[in-house]
Tab-separated table of C-alpha atoms in Angstrom:
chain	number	residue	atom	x	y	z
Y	3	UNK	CA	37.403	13.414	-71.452
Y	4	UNK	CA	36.267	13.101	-75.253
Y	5	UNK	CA	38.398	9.646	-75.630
Y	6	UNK	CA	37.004	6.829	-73.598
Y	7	UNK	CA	38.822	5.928	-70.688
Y	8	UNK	CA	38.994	2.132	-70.506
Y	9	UNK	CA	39.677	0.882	-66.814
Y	10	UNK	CA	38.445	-1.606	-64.414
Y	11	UNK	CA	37.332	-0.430	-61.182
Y	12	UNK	CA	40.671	-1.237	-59.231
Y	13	UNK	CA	42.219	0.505	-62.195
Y	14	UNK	CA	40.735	3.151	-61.996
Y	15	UNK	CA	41.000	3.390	-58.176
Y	16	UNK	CA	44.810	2.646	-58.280
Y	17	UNK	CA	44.970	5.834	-61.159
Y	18	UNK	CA	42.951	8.468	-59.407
Y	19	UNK	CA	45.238	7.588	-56.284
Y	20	UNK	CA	48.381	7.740	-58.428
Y	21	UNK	CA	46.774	11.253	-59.814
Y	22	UNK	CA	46.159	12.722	-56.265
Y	23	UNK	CA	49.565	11.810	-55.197
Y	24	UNK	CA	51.084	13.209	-58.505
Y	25	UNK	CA	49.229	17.046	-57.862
Y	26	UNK	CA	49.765	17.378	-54.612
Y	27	UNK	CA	53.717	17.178	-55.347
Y	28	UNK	CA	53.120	19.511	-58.047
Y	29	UNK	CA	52.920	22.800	-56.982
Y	30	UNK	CA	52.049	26.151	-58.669
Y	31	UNK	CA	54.711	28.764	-58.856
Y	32	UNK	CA	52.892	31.943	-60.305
Y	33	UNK	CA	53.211	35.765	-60.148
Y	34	UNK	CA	50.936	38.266	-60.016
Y	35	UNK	CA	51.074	42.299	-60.836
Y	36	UNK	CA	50.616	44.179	-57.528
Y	37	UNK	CA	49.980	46.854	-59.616
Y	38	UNK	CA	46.568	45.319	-60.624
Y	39	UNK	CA	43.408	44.883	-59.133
Y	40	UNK	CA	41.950	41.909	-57.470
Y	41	UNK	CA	40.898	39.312	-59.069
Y	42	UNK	CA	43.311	39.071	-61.344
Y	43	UNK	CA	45.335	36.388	-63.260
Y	44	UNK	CA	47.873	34.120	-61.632
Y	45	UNK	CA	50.804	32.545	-64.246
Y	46	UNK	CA	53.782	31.449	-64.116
Y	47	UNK	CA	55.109	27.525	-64.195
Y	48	UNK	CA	55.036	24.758	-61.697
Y	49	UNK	CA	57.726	23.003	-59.332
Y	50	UNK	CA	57.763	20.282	-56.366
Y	51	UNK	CA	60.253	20.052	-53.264
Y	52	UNK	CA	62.795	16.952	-51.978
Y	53	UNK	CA	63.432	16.265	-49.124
Y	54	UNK	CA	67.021	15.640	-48.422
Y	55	UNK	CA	69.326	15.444	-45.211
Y	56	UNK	CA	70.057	19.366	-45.410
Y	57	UNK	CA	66.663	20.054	-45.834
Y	58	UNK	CA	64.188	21.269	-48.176
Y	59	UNK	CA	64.499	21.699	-51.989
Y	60	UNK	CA	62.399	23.293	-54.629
Y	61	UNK	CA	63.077	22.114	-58.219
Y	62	UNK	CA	62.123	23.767	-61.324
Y	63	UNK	CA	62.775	24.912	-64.865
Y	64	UNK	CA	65.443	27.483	-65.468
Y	65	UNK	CA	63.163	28.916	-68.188
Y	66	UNK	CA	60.405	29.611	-65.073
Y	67	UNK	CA	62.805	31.596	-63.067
Y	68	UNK	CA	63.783	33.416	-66.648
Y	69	UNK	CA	60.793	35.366	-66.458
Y	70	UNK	CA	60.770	35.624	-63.040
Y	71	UNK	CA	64.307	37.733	-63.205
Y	72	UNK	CA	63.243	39.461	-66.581
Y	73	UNK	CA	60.342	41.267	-64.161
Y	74	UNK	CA	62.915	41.730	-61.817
Y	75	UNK	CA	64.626	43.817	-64.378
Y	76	UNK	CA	62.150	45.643	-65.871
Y	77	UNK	CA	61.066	46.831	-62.699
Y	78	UNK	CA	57.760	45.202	-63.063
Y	79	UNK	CA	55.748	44.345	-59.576
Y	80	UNK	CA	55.322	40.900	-59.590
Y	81	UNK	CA	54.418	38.973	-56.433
Y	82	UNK	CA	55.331	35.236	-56.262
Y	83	UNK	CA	53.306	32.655	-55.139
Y	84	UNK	CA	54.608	29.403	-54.166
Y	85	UNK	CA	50.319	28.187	-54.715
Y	86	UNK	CA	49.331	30.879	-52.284
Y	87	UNK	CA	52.275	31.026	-49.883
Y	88	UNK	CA	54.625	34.841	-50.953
Y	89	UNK	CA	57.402	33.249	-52.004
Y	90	UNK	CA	60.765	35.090	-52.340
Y	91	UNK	CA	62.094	33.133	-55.525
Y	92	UNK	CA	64.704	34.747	-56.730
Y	93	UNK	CA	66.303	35.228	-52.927
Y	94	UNK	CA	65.848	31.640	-52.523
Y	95	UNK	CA	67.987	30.024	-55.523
Y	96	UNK	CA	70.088	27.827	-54.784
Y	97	UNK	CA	71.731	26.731	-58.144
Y	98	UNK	CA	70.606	27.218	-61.829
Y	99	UNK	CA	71.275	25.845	-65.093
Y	100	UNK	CA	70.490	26.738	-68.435
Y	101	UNK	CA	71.973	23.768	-70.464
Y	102	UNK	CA	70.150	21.484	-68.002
Y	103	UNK	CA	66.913	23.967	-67.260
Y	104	UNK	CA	66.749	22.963	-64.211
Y	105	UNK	CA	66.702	25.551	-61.227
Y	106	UNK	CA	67.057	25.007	-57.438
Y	107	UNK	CA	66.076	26.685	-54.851
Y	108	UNK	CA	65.562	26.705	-50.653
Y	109	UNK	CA	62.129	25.783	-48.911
Y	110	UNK	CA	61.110	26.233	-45.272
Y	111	UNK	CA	59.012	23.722	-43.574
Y	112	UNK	CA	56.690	26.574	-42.636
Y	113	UNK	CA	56.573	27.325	-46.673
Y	114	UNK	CA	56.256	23.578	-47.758
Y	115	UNK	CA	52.765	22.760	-45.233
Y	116	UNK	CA	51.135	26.740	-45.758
Y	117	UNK	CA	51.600	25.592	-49.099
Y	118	UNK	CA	49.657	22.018	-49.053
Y	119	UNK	CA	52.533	20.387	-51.015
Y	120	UNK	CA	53.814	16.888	-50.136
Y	121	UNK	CA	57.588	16.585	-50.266
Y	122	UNK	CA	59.234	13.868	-52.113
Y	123	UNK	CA	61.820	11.996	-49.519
Y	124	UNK	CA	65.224	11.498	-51.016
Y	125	UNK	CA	67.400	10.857	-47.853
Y	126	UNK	CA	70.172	8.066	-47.364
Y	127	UNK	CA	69.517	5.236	-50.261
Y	128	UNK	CA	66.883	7.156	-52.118
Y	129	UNK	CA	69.003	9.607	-54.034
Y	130	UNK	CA	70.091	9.696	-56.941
Y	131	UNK	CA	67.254	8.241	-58.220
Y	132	UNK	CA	67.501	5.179	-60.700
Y	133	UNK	CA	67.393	5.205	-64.671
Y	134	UNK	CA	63.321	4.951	-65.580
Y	135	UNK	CA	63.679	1.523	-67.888
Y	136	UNK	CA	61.798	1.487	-71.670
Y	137	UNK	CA	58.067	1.094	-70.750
Y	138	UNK	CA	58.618	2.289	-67.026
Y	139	UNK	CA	54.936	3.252	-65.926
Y	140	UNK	CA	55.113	6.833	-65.178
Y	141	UNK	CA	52.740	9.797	-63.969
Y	142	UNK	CA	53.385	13.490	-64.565
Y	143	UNK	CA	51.564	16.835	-63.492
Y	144	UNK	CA	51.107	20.188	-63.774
Y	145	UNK	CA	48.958	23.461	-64.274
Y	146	UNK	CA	48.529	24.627	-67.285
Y	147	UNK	CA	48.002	28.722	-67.839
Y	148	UNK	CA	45.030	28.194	-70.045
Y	149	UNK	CA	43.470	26.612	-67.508
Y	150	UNK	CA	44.060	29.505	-64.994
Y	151	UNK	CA	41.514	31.350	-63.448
Y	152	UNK	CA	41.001	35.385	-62.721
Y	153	UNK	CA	40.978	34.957	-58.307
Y	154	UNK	CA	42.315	36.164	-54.762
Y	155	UNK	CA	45.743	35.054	-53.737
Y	156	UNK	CA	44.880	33.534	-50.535
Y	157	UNK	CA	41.657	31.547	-52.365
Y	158	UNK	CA	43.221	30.692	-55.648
Y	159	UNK	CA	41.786	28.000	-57.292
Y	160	UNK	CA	44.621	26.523	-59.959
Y	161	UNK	CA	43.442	23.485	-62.400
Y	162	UNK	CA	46.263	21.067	-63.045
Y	163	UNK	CA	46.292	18.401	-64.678
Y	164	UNK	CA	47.830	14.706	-64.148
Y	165	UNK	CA	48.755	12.081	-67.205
Y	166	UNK	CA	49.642	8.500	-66.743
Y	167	UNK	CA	51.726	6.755	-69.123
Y	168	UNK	CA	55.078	4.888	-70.088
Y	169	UNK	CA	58.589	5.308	-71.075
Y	170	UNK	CA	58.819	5.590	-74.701
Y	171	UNK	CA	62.566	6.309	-74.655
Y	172	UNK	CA	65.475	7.502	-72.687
Y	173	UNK	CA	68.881	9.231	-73.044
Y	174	UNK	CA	71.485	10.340	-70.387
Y	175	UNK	CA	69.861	14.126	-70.658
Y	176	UNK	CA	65.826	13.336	-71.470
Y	177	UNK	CA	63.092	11.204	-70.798
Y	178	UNK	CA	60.306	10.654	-73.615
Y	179	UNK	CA	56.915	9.955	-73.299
Y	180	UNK	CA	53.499	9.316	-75.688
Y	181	UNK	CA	50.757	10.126	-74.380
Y	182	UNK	CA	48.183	7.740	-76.256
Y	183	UNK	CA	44.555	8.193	-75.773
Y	184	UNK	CA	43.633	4.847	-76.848
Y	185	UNK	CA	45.792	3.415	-74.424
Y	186	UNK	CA	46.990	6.061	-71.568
Y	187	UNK	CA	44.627	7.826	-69.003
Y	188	UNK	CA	44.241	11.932	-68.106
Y	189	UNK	CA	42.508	11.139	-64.770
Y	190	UNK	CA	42.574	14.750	-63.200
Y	191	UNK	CA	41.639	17.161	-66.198
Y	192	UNK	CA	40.271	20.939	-66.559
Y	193	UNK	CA	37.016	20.600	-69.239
Y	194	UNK	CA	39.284	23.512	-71.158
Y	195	UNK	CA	42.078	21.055	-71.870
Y	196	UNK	CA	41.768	18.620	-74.436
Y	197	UNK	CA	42.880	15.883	-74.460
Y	198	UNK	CA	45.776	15.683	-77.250
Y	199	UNK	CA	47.137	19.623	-78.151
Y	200	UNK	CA	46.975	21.386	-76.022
Y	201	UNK	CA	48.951	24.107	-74.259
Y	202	UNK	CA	51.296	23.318	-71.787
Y	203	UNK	CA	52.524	26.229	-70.796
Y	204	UNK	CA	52.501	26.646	-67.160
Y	205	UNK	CA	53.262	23.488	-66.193
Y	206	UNK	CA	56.609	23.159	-66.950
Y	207	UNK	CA	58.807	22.724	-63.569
Y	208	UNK	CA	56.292	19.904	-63.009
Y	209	UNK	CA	57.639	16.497	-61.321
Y	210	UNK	CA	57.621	13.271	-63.313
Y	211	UNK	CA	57.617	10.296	-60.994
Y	212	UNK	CA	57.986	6.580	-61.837
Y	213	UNK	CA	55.825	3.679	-60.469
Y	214	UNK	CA	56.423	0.234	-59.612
Y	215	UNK	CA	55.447	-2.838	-57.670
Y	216	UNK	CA	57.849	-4.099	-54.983
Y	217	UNK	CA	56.908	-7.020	-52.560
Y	218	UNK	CA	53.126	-6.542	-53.144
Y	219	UNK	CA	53.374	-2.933	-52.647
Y	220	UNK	CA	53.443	-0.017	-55.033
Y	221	UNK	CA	56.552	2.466	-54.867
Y	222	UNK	CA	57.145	5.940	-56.995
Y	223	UNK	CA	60.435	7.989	-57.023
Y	224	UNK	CA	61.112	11.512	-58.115
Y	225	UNK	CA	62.918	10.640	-62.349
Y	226	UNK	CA	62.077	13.661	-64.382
Y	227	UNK	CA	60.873	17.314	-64.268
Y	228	UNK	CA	58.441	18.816	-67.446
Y	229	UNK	CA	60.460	21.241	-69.504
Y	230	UNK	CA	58.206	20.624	-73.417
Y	231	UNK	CA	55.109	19.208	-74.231
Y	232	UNK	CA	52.655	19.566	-77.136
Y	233	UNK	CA	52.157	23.023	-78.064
Y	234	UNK	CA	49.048	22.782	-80.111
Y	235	UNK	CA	46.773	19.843	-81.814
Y	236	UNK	CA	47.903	17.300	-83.963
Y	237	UNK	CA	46.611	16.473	-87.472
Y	238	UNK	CA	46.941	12.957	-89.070
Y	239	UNK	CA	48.932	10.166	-87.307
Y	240	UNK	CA	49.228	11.914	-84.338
Y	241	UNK	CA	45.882	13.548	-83.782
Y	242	UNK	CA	45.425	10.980	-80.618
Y	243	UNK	CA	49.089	11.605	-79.345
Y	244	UNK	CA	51.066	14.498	-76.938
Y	245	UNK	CA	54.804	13.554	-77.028
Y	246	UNK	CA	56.553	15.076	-74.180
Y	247	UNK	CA	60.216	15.832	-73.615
Y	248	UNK	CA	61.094	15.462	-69.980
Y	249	UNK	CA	64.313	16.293	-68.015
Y	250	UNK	CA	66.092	13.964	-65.774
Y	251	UNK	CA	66.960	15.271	-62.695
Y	252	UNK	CA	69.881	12.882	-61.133
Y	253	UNK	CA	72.187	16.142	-61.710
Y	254	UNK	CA	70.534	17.749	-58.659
Y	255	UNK	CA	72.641	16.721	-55.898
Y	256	UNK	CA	71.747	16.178	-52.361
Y	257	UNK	CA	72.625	20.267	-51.135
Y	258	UNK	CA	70.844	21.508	-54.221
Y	259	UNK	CA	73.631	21.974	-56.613
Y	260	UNK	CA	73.458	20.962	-60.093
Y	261	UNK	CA	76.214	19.065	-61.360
Y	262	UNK	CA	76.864	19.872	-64.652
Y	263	UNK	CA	77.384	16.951	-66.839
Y	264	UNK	CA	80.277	15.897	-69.776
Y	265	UNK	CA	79.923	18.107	-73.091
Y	266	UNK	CA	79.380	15.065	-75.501
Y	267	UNK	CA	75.438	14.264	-73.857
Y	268	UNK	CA	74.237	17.388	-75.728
């Protein structure tokens, strides 16, 4: 990092654990061209499962499984890659929508551990999740295509990146966050990602989780999923800040289905 990262030790403990936890819910979901040669680029966007009482469900942006369907299409051979687990997206959806970009779709136990990923549990009392308060602490995640790397499928190594910040603001649709680098911390970070403007792409689909202390102990839920961030660097006022537009995700319900909210929150 460029910016100085101003922590005490037990901070700085307490955010690399925060970080670690935040990337291993975040999980690549890429393509690849079998048409191609190995090695060869991985892209695509990012997602994370919940756990709920029917089972295991991926979440991501709509605008991910887009392009997945537009290769469909175009007859273009694209493998996905749930990390480095062949992953049959598009056979797997559960719900989709485009107002909401937010997509849904079915995970196997099998899928979730080949795939390293930690699912979030959102059985019984812990679903829907709660409305992130106006300076909520909050971590988010994901891996950026910049940041990819030419590789094998079954050794692919896939940079992510975690941020740790606050609620600036909230609606019924959207979450919004500052990232300030006088103030916030990038603990997990590819050298080819600055620190304010960069590129995002890639990681939207990524989960946004909220932190808090309860009874000595510290507790995270599942708010938000990435769906906009910064898309190159700022000049002036905001050369030190990323603001990021973040989707809530309480219209998942607990079989996967997206409930579709009133007209008048758009």
């Amino acid at each position: 990092m460029s910016v100085s990262y101003n922590a005490t030790i037990d901070e700085r403990d307490l955010h690399q654990a925060v970080s670690d936890l935040t990337l291993k819910i975040s999980r690549p979901l890429v393509r690849y061209n079998a048409n191609k040669s190995w090695p060869k680029l991985l892209s695509g966007g990012s997602c994370f499962v919940l756990r709920f009482d029917c089972g295991l469900i991926g979440v991501t942006a709509n605008h991910v499984v887009d392009v997945f369907e537009a290769d469909s299409k175009d007859n273009v051979s694209n493998i996905c890659l749930l990390r480095t687990v062949p992953f049959d997206l598009l056979n797997k959806i559960i719900d989709r929508n485009a107002a909401l970009d937010i997509a849904t779709f079915l995970v196997t136990e099998k899928e979730l551990a080949e795939s390293d990923a930690q699912a979030l549990d959102c059985r019984g009392g812990n679903w829907p999740p709660p409305e992130p308060l106006k300076g909520a602490a909050i971590s988010f995640g994901g891996f950026p295509t910049e940041c990819a790397v030419p590789s094998q499928p079954t050794n692919a190594r896939f940079s992510g990146f975690v941020s740790l910040t606050y609620v600036e603001d909230i609606t019924q649709r959207d979450i919004i966050a500052i990232y300030d680098t006088s103030r916030d911390s990038r603990v997990i970070i590819d050298e080819r990602l600055p620190d304010v403007g960069a590129n995002f792409s890639g990681c939207s689909g990524g989960p946004v989780l909220v932190h808090y202390e309860r009874n000595m102990t510290h507790h995270y839920c599942p708010v938000g999923m990435i769906i906009a961030g910064a898309k190159g660097e700022g000049t002036g006022l905001m050369a030190d800040l990323d603001v990021f537009r973040f989707r809530r995700i309480h219209f998942i319900q607990s079989d996967g289905s997206i409930l579709m909210p009133p007209n008048n929150i758009f």
